[in-house]
XYZ file of C-alpha atoms in Angstrom:
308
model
C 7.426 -50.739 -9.960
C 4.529 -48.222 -10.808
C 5.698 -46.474 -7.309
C 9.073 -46.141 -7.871
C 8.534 -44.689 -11.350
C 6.065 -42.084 -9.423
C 9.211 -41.397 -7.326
C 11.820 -41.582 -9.835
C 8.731 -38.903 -11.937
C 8.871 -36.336 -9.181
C 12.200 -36.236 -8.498
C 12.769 -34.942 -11.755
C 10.425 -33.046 -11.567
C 11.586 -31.142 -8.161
C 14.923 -31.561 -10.150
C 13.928 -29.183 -13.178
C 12.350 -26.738 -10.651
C 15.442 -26.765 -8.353
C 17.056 -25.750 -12.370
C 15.349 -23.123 -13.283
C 15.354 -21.295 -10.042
C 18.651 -19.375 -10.991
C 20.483 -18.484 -7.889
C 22.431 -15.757 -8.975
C 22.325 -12.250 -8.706
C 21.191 -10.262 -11.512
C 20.464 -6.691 -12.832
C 17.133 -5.725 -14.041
C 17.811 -3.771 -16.864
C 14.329 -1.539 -17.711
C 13.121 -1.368 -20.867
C 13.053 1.851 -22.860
C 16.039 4.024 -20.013
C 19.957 3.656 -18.984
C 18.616 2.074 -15.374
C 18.723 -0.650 -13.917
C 17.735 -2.171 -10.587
C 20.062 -4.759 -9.042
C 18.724 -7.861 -7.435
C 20.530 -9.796 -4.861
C 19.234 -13.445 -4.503
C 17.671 -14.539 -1.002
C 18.330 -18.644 -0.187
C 14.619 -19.104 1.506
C 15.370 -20.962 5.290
C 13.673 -20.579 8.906
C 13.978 -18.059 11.387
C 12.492 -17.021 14.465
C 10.329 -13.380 13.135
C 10.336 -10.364 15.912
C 12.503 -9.811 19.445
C 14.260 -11.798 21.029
C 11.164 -12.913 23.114
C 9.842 -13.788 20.170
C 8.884 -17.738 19.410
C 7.420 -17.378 16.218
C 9.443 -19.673 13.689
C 8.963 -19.035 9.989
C 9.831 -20.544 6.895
C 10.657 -18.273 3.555
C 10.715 -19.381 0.243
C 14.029 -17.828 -2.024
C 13.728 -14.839 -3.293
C 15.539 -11.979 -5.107
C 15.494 -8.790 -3.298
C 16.626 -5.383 -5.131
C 20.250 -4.226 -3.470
C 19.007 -0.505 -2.897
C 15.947 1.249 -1.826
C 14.226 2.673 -5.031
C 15.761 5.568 -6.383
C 14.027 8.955 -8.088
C 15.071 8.333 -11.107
C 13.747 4.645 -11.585
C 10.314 5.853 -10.186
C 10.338 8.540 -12.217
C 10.026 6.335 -15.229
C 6.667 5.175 -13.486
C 5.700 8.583 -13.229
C 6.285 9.403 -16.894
C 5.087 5.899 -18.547
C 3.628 6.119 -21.499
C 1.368 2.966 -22.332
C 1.146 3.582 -26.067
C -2.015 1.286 -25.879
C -0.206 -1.644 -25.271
C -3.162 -3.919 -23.548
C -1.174 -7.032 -22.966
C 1.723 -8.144 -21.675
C 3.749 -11.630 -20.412
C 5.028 -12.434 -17.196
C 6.898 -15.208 -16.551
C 5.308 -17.149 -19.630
C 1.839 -15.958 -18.969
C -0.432 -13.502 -20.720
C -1.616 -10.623 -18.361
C -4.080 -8.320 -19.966
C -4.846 -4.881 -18.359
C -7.285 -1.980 -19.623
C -4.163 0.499 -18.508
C -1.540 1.287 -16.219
C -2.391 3.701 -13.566
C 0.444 5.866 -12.600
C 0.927 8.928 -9.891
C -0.591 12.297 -10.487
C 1.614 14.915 -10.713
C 2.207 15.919 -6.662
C 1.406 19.855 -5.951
C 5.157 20.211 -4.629
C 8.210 19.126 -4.647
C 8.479 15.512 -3.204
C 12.392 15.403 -2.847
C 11.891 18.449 -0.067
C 15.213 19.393 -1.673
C 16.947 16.562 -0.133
C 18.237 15.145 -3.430
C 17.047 13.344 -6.354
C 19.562 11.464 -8.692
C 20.876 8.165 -6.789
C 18.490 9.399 -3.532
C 15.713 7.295 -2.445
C 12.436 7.380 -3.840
C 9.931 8.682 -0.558
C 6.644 9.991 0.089
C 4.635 7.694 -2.128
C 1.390 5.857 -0.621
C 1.582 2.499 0.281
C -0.887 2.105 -2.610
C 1.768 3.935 -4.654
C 4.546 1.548 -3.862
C 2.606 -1.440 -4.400
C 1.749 -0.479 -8.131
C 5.239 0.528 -9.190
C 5.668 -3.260 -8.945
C 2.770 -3.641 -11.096
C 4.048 -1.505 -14.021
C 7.901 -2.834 -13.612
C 6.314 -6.641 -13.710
C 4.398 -5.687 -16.905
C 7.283 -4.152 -18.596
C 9.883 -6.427 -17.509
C 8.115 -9.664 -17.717
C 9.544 -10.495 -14.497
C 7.006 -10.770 -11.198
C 8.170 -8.103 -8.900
C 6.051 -6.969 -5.756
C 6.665 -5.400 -2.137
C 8.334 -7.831 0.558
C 6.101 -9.730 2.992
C 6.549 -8.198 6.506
C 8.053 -11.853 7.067
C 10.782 -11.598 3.681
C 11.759 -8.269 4.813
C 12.570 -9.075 8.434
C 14.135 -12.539 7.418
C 16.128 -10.456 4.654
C 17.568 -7.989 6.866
C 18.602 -10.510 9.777
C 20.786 -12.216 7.045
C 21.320 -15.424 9.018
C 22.119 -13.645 12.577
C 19.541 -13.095 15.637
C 21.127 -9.453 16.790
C 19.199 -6.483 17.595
C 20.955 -4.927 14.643
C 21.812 -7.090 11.276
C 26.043 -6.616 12.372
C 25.529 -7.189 15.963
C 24.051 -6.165 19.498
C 26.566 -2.524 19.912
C 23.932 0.305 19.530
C 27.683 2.120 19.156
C 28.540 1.078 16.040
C 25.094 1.718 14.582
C 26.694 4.682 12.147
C 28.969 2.721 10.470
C 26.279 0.928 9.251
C 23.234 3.582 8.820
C 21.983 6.760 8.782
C 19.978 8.258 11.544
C 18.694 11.162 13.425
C 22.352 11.129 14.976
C 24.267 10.985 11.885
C 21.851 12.295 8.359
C 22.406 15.931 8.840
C 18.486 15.530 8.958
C 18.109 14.288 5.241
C 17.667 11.420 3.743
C 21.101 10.487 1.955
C 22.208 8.715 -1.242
C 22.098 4.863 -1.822
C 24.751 2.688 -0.731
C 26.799 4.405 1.193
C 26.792 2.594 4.468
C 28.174 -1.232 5.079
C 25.611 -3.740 3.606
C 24.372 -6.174 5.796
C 25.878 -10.193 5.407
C 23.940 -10.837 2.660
C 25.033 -7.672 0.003
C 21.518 -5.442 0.807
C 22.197 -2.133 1.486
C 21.102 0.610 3.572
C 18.184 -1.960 5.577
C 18.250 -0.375 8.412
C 18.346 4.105 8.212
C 17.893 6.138 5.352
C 14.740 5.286 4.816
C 11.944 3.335 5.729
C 10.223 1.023 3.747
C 6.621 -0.333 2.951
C 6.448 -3.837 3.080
C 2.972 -5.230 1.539
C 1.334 -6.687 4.738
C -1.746 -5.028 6.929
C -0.654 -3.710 10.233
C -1.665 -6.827 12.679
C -0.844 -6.275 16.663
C -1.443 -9.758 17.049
C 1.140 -11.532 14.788
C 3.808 -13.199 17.361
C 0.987 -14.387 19.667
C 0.788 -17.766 17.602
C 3.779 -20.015 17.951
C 2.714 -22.106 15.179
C 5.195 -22.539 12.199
C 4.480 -19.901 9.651
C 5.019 -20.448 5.916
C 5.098 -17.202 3.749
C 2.819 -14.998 5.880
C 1.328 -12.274 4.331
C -1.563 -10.723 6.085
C -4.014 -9.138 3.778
C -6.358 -6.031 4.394
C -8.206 -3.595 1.930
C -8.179 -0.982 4.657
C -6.067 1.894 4.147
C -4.747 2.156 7.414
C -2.281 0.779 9.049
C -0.007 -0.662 6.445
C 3.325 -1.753 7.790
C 6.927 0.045 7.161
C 10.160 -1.196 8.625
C 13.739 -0.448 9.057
C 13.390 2.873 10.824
C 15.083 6.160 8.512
C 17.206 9.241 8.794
C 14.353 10.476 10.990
C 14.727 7.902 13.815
C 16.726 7.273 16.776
C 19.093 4.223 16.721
C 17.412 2.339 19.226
C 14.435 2.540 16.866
C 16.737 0.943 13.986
C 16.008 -2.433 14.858
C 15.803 -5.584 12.602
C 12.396 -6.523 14.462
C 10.937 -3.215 15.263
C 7.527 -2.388 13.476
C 6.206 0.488 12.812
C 2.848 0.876 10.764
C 0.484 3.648 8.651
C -2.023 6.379 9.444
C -3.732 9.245 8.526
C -1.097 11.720 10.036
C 1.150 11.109 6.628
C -1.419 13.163 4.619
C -2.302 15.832 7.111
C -0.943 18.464 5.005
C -2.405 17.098 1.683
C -4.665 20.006 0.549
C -6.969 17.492 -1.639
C -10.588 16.688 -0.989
C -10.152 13.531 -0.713
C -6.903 12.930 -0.162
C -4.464 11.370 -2.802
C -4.241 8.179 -3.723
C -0.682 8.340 -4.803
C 0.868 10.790 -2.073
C 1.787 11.156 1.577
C 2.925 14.744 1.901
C 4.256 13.667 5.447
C 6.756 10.817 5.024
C 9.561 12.192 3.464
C 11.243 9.156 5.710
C 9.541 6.446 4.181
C 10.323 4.561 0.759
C 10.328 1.408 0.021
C 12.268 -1.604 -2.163
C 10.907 -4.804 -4.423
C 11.371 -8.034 -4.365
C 11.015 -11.034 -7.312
C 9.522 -14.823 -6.658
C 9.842 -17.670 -8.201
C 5.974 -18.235 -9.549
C 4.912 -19.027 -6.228
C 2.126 -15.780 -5.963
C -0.988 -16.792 -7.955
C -3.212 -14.406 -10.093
C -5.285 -13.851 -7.409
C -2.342 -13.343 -4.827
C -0.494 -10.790 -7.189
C -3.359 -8.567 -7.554
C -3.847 -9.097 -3.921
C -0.090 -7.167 -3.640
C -0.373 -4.881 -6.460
C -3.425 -3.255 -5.777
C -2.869 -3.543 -2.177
């Protein structure tokens, strides 16, 4: 009897979990502005990560994942916080206290490189950059938002199919679904113009690329163990990981597997001694988009991904 109350005890308790995991999708209205950032939920499954030589089988958690790259105008509101000495704040029920929100210096030119700023995507911030946006919009919103894992991003973009591309295998009909060097009047372009992929995310492969929060590692399909929410970790700099190839790139390089990953060449221009924290004068093709969990990141794994 004491066993099958044990059972009959967890049950419910998987059953209030499975509750308050609200599948829907939802806008993130932020606090304070007009904007708001539109989340498309992610049913968590198994797929097989990288090419199609690939045997690396993963399992992902659900997740929410924002519909659009980040725009100018929402990271503006980064740029421009004002803290008003508010030293506390509550996510997802518990009490985070911080001595102050660092935000991006002021960048000695013009980031948008003239290529357009309302509804355009947010580009040439640092990895580090990216990766404390989330910080602020989780403190303000009260809702845990951080990069995608390498793994999320990849498993987000596939959308349930095993394609070179997220509509298919024809490199021919690669336009209808992005921009690219072929097709982006060499610019970046506004949000949402192209077909979304199967699951309602637009614009995952072109117009921009996009950090994901994971270390560069060359030797991350060499293990054909079942992987559970990988996320590989590094305080180094260099190489972070971006993905989905941008306006920049061939179509053969738009690729739901392809990986391409950080280095000191998107700063050569940066006149600062040292260089900035917040700034890559040389990626004008690389942005980046959030994603929300379900309380599964710890304390110590958050700050792991915000001050990544």
């Amino acid at each position: 009897m004491i066993v099958i109350s044990q059972i009959i005890l967890q049950l419910i308790f998987v059953n209030i979990l499975f509750q308050n995991f609200d599948k829907s999708n939802y806008s993130e209205k932020i606090p304070n502005s007009d904007l708001s950032i539109e989340m498309i939920f992610i049913q968590g499954g198994e797929y097989t990560m990288g090419n199609k030589n690939s045997n690396v089988n993963t399992q992902i958690s659900s997740f929410w994942m924002s519909k659009y790259e980040i725009t100018w105008e929402i990271y503006n509101l980064f740029m421009e916080f004002d803290q008003s000495n508010k030293l506390e704040y509550i996510i997802d029920g518990d009490t985070i206290k911080v001595d102050g929100i660092s935000k991006p210096t002021t960048p000695y030119t013009d980031m948008t490189f003239g290529m357009g700023y309302e509804g355009f995507p947010a580009v040439n911030m640092t990895h580090f950059a990216a990766s404390r946006f989330c910080k602020w919009l989780s403190l303000i919103t009260g809702n845990y938002y951080r990069l995608p894992t390498e793994a999320e991003w990849e498993y987000a973009c596939r959308s349930g199919t095993t394609s070179d591309y997220y509509y298919g295998d024809d490199i021919n009909l690669i336009d209808e679904y992005s921009w690219n060097k072929n097709n982006s009047d060499n610019s970046y372009q506004m949000v949402g113009q192209k077909i979304p992929n199967k699951w309602g995310l637009h614009d995952m492969l072109g117009n921009v690329s996009e950090w994901v929060a994971d270390s560069y590692d060359d030797n991350i399909f060499k293990s054909k163990k079942l992987k559970k929410n990988p996320f590989i970790f590094s305080e180094s700099k260099y190489p972070k990981v971006y993905r989905g190839g941008s306006w920049n790139d061939e179509p053969s390089s738009l690729l739901t597997h392809k990986r391409f990953y950080s280095d000191n060449s998107l700063q050569k221009r940066d006149p600062q001694i040292p260089k900035s924290q917040w700034w890559n004068t040389d990626a004008p093709n690389i942005g980046f988009r959030i994603v929300r969990v379900n309380k599964d990141d710890s304390e110590s794994r958050r700050n792991m991904f915000w001050n990544n």
